[in-house]
mmCIF file of N, CA and C in Angstrom:
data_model
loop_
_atom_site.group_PDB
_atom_site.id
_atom_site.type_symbol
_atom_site.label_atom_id
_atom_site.label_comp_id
_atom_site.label_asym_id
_atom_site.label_seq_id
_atom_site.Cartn_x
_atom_site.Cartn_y
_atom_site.Cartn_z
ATOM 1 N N UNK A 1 0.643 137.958 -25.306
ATOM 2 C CA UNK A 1 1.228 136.725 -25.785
ATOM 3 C C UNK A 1 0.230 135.587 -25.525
ATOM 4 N N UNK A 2 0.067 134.897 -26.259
ATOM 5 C CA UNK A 2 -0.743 133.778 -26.100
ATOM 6 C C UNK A 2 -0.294 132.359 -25.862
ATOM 7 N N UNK A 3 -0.594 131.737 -25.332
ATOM 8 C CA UNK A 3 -0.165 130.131 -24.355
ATOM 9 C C UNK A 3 0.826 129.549 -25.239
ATOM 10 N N UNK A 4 0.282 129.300 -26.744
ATOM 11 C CA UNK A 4 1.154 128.716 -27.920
ATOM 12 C C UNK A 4 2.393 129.053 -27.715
ATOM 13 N N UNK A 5 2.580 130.616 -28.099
ATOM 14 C CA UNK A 5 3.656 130.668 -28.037
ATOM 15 C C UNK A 5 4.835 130.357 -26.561
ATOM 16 N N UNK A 6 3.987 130.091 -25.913
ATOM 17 C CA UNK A 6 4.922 130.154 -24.027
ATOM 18 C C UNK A 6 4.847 128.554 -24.196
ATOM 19 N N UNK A 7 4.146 127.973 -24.096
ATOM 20 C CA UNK A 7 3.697 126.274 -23.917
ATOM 21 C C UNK A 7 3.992 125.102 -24.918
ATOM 22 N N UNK A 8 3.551 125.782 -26.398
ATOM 23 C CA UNK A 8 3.404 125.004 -27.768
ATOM 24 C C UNK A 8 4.684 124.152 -27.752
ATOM 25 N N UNK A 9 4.766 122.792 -27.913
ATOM 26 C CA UNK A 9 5.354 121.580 -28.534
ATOM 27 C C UNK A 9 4.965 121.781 -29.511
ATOM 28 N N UNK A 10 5.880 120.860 -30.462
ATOM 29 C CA UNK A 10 5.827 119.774 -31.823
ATOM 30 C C UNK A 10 4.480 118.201 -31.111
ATOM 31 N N UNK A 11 4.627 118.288 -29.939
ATOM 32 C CA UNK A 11 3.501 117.140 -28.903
ATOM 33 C C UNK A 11 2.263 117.540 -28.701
ATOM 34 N N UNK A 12 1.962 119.137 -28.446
ATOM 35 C CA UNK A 12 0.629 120.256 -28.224
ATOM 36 C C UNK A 12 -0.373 119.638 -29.597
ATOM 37 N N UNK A 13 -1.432 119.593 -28.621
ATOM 38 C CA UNK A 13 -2.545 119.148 -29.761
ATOM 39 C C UNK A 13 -3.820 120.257 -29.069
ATOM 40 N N UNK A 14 -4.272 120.849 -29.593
ATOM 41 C CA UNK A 14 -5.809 121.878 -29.320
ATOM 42 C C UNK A 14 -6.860 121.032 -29.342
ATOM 43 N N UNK A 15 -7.090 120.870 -27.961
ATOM 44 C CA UNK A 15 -8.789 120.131 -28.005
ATOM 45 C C UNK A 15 -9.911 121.155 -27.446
ATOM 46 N N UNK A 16 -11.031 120.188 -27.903
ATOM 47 C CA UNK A 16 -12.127 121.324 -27.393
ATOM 48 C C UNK A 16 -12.113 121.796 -26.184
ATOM 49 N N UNK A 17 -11.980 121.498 -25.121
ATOM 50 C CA UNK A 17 -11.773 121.846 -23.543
ATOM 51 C C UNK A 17 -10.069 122.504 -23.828
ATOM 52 N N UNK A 18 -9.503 122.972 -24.237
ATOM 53 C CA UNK A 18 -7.577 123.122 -23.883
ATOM 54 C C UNK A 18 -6.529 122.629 -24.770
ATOM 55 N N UNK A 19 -5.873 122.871 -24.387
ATOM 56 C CA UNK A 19 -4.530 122.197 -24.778
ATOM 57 C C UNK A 19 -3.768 120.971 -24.026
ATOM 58 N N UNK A 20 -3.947 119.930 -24.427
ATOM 59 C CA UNK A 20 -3.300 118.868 -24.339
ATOM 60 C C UNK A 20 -2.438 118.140 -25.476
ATOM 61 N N UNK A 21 -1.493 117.178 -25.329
ATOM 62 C CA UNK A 21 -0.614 116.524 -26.045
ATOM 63 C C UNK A 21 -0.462 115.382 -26.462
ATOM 64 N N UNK A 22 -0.103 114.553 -27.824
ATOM 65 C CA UNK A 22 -0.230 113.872 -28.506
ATOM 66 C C UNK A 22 0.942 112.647 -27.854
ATOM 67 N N UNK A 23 0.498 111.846 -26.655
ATOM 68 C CA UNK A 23 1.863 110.962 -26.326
ATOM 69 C C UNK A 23 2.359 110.084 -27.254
ATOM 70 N N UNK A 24 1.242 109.869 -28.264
ATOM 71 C CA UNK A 24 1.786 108.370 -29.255
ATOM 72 C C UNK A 24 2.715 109.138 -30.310
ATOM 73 N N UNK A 25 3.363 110.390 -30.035
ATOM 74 C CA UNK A 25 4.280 110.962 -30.952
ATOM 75 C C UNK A 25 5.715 111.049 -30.331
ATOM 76 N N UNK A 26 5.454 110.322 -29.128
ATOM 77 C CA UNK A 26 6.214 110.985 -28.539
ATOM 78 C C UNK A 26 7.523 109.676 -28.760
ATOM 79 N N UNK A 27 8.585 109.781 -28.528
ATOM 80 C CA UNK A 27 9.216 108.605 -28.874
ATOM 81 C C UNK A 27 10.433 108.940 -27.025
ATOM 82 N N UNK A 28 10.433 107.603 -26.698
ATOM 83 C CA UNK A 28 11.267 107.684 -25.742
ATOM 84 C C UNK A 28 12.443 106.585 -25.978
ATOM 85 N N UNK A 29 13.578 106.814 -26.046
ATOM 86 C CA UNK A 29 14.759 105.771 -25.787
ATOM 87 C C UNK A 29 15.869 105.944 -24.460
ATOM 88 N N UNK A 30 15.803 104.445 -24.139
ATOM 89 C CA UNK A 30 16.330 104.376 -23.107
ATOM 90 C C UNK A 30 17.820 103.960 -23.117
ATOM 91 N N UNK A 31 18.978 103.451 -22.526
ATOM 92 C CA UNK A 31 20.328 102.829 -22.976
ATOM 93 C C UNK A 31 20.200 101.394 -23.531
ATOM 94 N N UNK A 32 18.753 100.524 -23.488
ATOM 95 C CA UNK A 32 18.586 99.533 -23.841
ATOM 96 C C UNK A 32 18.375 99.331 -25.188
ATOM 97 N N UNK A 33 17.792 100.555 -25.626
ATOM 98 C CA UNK A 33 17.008 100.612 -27.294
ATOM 99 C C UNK A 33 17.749 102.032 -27.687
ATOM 100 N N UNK A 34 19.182 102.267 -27.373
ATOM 101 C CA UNK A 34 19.520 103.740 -27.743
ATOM 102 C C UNK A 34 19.977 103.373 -29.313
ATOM 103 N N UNK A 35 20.509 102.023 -29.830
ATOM 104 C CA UNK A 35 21.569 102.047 -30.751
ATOM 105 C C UNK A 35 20.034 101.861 -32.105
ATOM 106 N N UNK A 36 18.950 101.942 -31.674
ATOM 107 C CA UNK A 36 17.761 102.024 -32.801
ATOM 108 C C UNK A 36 17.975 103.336 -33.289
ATOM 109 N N UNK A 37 18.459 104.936 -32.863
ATOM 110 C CA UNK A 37 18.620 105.852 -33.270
ATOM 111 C C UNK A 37 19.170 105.927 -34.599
ATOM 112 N N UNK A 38 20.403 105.096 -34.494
ATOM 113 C CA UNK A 38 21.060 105.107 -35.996
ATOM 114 C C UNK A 38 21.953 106.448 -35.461
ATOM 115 N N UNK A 39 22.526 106.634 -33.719
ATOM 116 C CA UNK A 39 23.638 107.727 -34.072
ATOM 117 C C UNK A 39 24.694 107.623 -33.786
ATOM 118 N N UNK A 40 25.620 107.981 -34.200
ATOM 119 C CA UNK A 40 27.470 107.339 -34.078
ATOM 120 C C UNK A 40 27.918 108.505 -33.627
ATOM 121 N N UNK A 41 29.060 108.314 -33.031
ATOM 122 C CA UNK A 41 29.580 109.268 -32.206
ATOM 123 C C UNK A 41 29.737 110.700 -32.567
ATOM 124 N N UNK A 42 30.020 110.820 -34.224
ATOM 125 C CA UNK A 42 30.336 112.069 -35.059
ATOM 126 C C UNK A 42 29.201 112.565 -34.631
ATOM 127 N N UNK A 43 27.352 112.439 -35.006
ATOM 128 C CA UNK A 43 26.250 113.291 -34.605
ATOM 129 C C UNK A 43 26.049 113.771 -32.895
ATOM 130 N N UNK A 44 26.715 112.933 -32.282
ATOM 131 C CA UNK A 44 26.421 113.370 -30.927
ATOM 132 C C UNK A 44 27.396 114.628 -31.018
ATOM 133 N N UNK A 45 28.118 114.070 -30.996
ATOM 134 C CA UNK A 45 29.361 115.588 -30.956
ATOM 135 C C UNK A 45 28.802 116.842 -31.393
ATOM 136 N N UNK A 46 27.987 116.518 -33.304
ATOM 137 C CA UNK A 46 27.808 117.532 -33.522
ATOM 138 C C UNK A 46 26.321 118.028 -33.189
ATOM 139 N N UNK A 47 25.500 117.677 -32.504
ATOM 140 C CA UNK A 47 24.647 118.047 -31.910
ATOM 141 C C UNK A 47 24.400 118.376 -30.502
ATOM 142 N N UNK A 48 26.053 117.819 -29.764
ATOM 143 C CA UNK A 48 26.167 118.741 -28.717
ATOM 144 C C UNK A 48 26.967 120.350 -28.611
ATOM 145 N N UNK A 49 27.721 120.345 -29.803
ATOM 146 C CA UNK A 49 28.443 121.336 -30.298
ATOM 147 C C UNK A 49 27.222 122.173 -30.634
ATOM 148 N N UNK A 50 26.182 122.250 -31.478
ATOM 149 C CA UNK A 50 25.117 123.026 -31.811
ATOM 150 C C UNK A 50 24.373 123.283 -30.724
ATOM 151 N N UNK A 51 24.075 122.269 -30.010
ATOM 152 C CA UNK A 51 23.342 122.899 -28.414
ATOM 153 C C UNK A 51 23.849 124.182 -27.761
ATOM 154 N N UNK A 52 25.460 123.806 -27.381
ATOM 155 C CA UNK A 52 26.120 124.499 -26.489
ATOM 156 C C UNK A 52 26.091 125.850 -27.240
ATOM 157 N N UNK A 53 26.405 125.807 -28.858
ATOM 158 C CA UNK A 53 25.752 127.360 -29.384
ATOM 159 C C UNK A 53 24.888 127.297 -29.351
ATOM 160 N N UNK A 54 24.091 127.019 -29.565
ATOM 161 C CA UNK A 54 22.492 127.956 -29.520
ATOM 162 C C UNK A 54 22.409 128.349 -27.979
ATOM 163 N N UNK A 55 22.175 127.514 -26.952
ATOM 164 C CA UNK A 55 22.700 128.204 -25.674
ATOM 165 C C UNK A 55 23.327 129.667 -25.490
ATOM 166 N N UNK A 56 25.033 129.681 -25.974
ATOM 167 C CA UNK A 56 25.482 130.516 -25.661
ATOM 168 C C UNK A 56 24.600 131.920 -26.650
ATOM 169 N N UNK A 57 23.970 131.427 -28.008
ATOM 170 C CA UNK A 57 23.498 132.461 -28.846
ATOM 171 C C UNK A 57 22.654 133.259 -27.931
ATOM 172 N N UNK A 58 21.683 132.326 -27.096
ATOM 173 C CA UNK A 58 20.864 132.881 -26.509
ATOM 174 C C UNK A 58 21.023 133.670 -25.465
ATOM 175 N N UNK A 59 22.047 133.515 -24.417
ATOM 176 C CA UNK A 59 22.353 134.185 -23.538
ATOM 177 C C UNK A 59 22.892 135.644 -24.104
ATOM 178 N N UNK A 60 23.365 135.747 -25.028
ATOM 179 C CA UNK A 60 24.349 136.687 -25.621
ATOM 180 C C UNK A 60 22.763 137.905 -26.142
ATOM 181 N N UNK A 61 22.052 136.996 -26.910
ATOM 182 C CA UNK A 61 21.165 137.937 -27.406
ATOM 183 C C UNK A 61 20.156 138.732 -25.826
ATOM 184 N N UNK A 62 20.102 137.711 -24.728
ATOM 185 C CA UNK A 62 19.433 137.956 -23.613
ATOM 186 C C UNK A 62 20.085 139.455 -22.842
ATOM 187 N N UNK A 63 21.606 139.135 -23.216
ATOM 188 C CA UNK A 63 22.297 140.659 -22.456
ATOM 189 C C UNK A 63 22.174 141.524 -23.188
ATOM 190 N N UNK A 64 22.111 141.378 -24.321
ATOM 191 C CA UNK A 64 22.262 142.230 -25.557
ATOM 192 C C UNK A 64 20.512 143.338 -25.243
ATOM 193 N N UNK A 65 19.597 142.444 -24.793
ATOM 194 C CA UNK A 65 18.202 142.853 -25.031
ATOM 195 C C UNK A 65 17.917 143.311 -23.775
ATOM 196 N N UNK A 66 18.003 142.730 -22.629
ATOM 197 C CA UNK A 66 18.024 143.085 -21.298
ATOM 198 C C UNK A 66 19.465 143.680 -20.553
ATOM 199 N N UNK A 67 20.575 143.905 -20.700
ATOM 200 C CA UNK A 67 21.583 144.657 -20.098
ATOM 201 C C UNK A 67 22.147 143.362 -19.722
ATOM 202 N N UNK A 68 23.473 143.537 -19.092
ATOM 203 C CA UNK A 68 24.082 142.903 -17.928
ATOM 204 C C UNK A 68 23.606 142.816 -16.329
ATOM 205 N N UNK A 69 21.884 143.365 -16.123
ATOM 206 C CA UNK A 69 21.225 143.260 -15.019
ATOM 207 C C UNK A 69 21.848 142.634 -14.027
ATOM 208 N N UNK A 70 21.474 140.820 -14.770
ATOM 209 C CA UNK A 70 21.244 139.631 -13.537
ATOM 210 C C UNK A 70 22.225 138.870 -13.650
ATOM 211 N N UNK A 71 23.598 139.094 -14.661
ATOM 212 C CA UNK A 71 24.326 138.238 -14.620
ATOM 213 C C UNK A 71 25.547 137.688 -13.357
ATOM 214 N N UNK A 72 25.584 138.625 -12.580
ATOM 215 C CA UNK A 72 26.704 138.551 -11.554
ATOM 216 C C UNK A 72 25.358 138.164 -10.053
ATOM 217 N N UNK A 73 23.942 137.878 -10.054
ATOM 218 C CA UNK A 73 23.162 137.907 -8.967
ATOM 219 C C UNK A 73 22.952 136.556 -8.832
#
């Protein structure tokens, strides 16, 4: 497996020496500048609703691929 795939951002930029990252892409909001998003309560919901699945997708595919090993440890 190679770094990309373990490390790689949408931020990962390849320079000649390594891999380092692009900060001026990076966008940060704080509670002062949150309402610049443009998001109303309906997208939070539904983008915490999609989190919490993909989450659970993942765990599910994790037992599915590795057993019930580590879940009770």
């Amino acid at each position: 497996m190679n770094s990309w795939e373990v490390y790689g951002t949408n931020l990962s930029v390849k320079g000649e020496d390594g891999w380092t990252y692009a900060d001026e892409r990076l966008m940060l909001f704080d509670v002062k500048n949150f309402g610049q998003l443009g998001l109303g309560i309906d997208e939070l919901i539904k983008g915490f609703v999609q989190s919490a699945m993909a989450v659970y997708a993942i765990d599910q595919n994790a037992i599915k691929t590795f057993g019930d090993k580590g879940a009770n440890n």
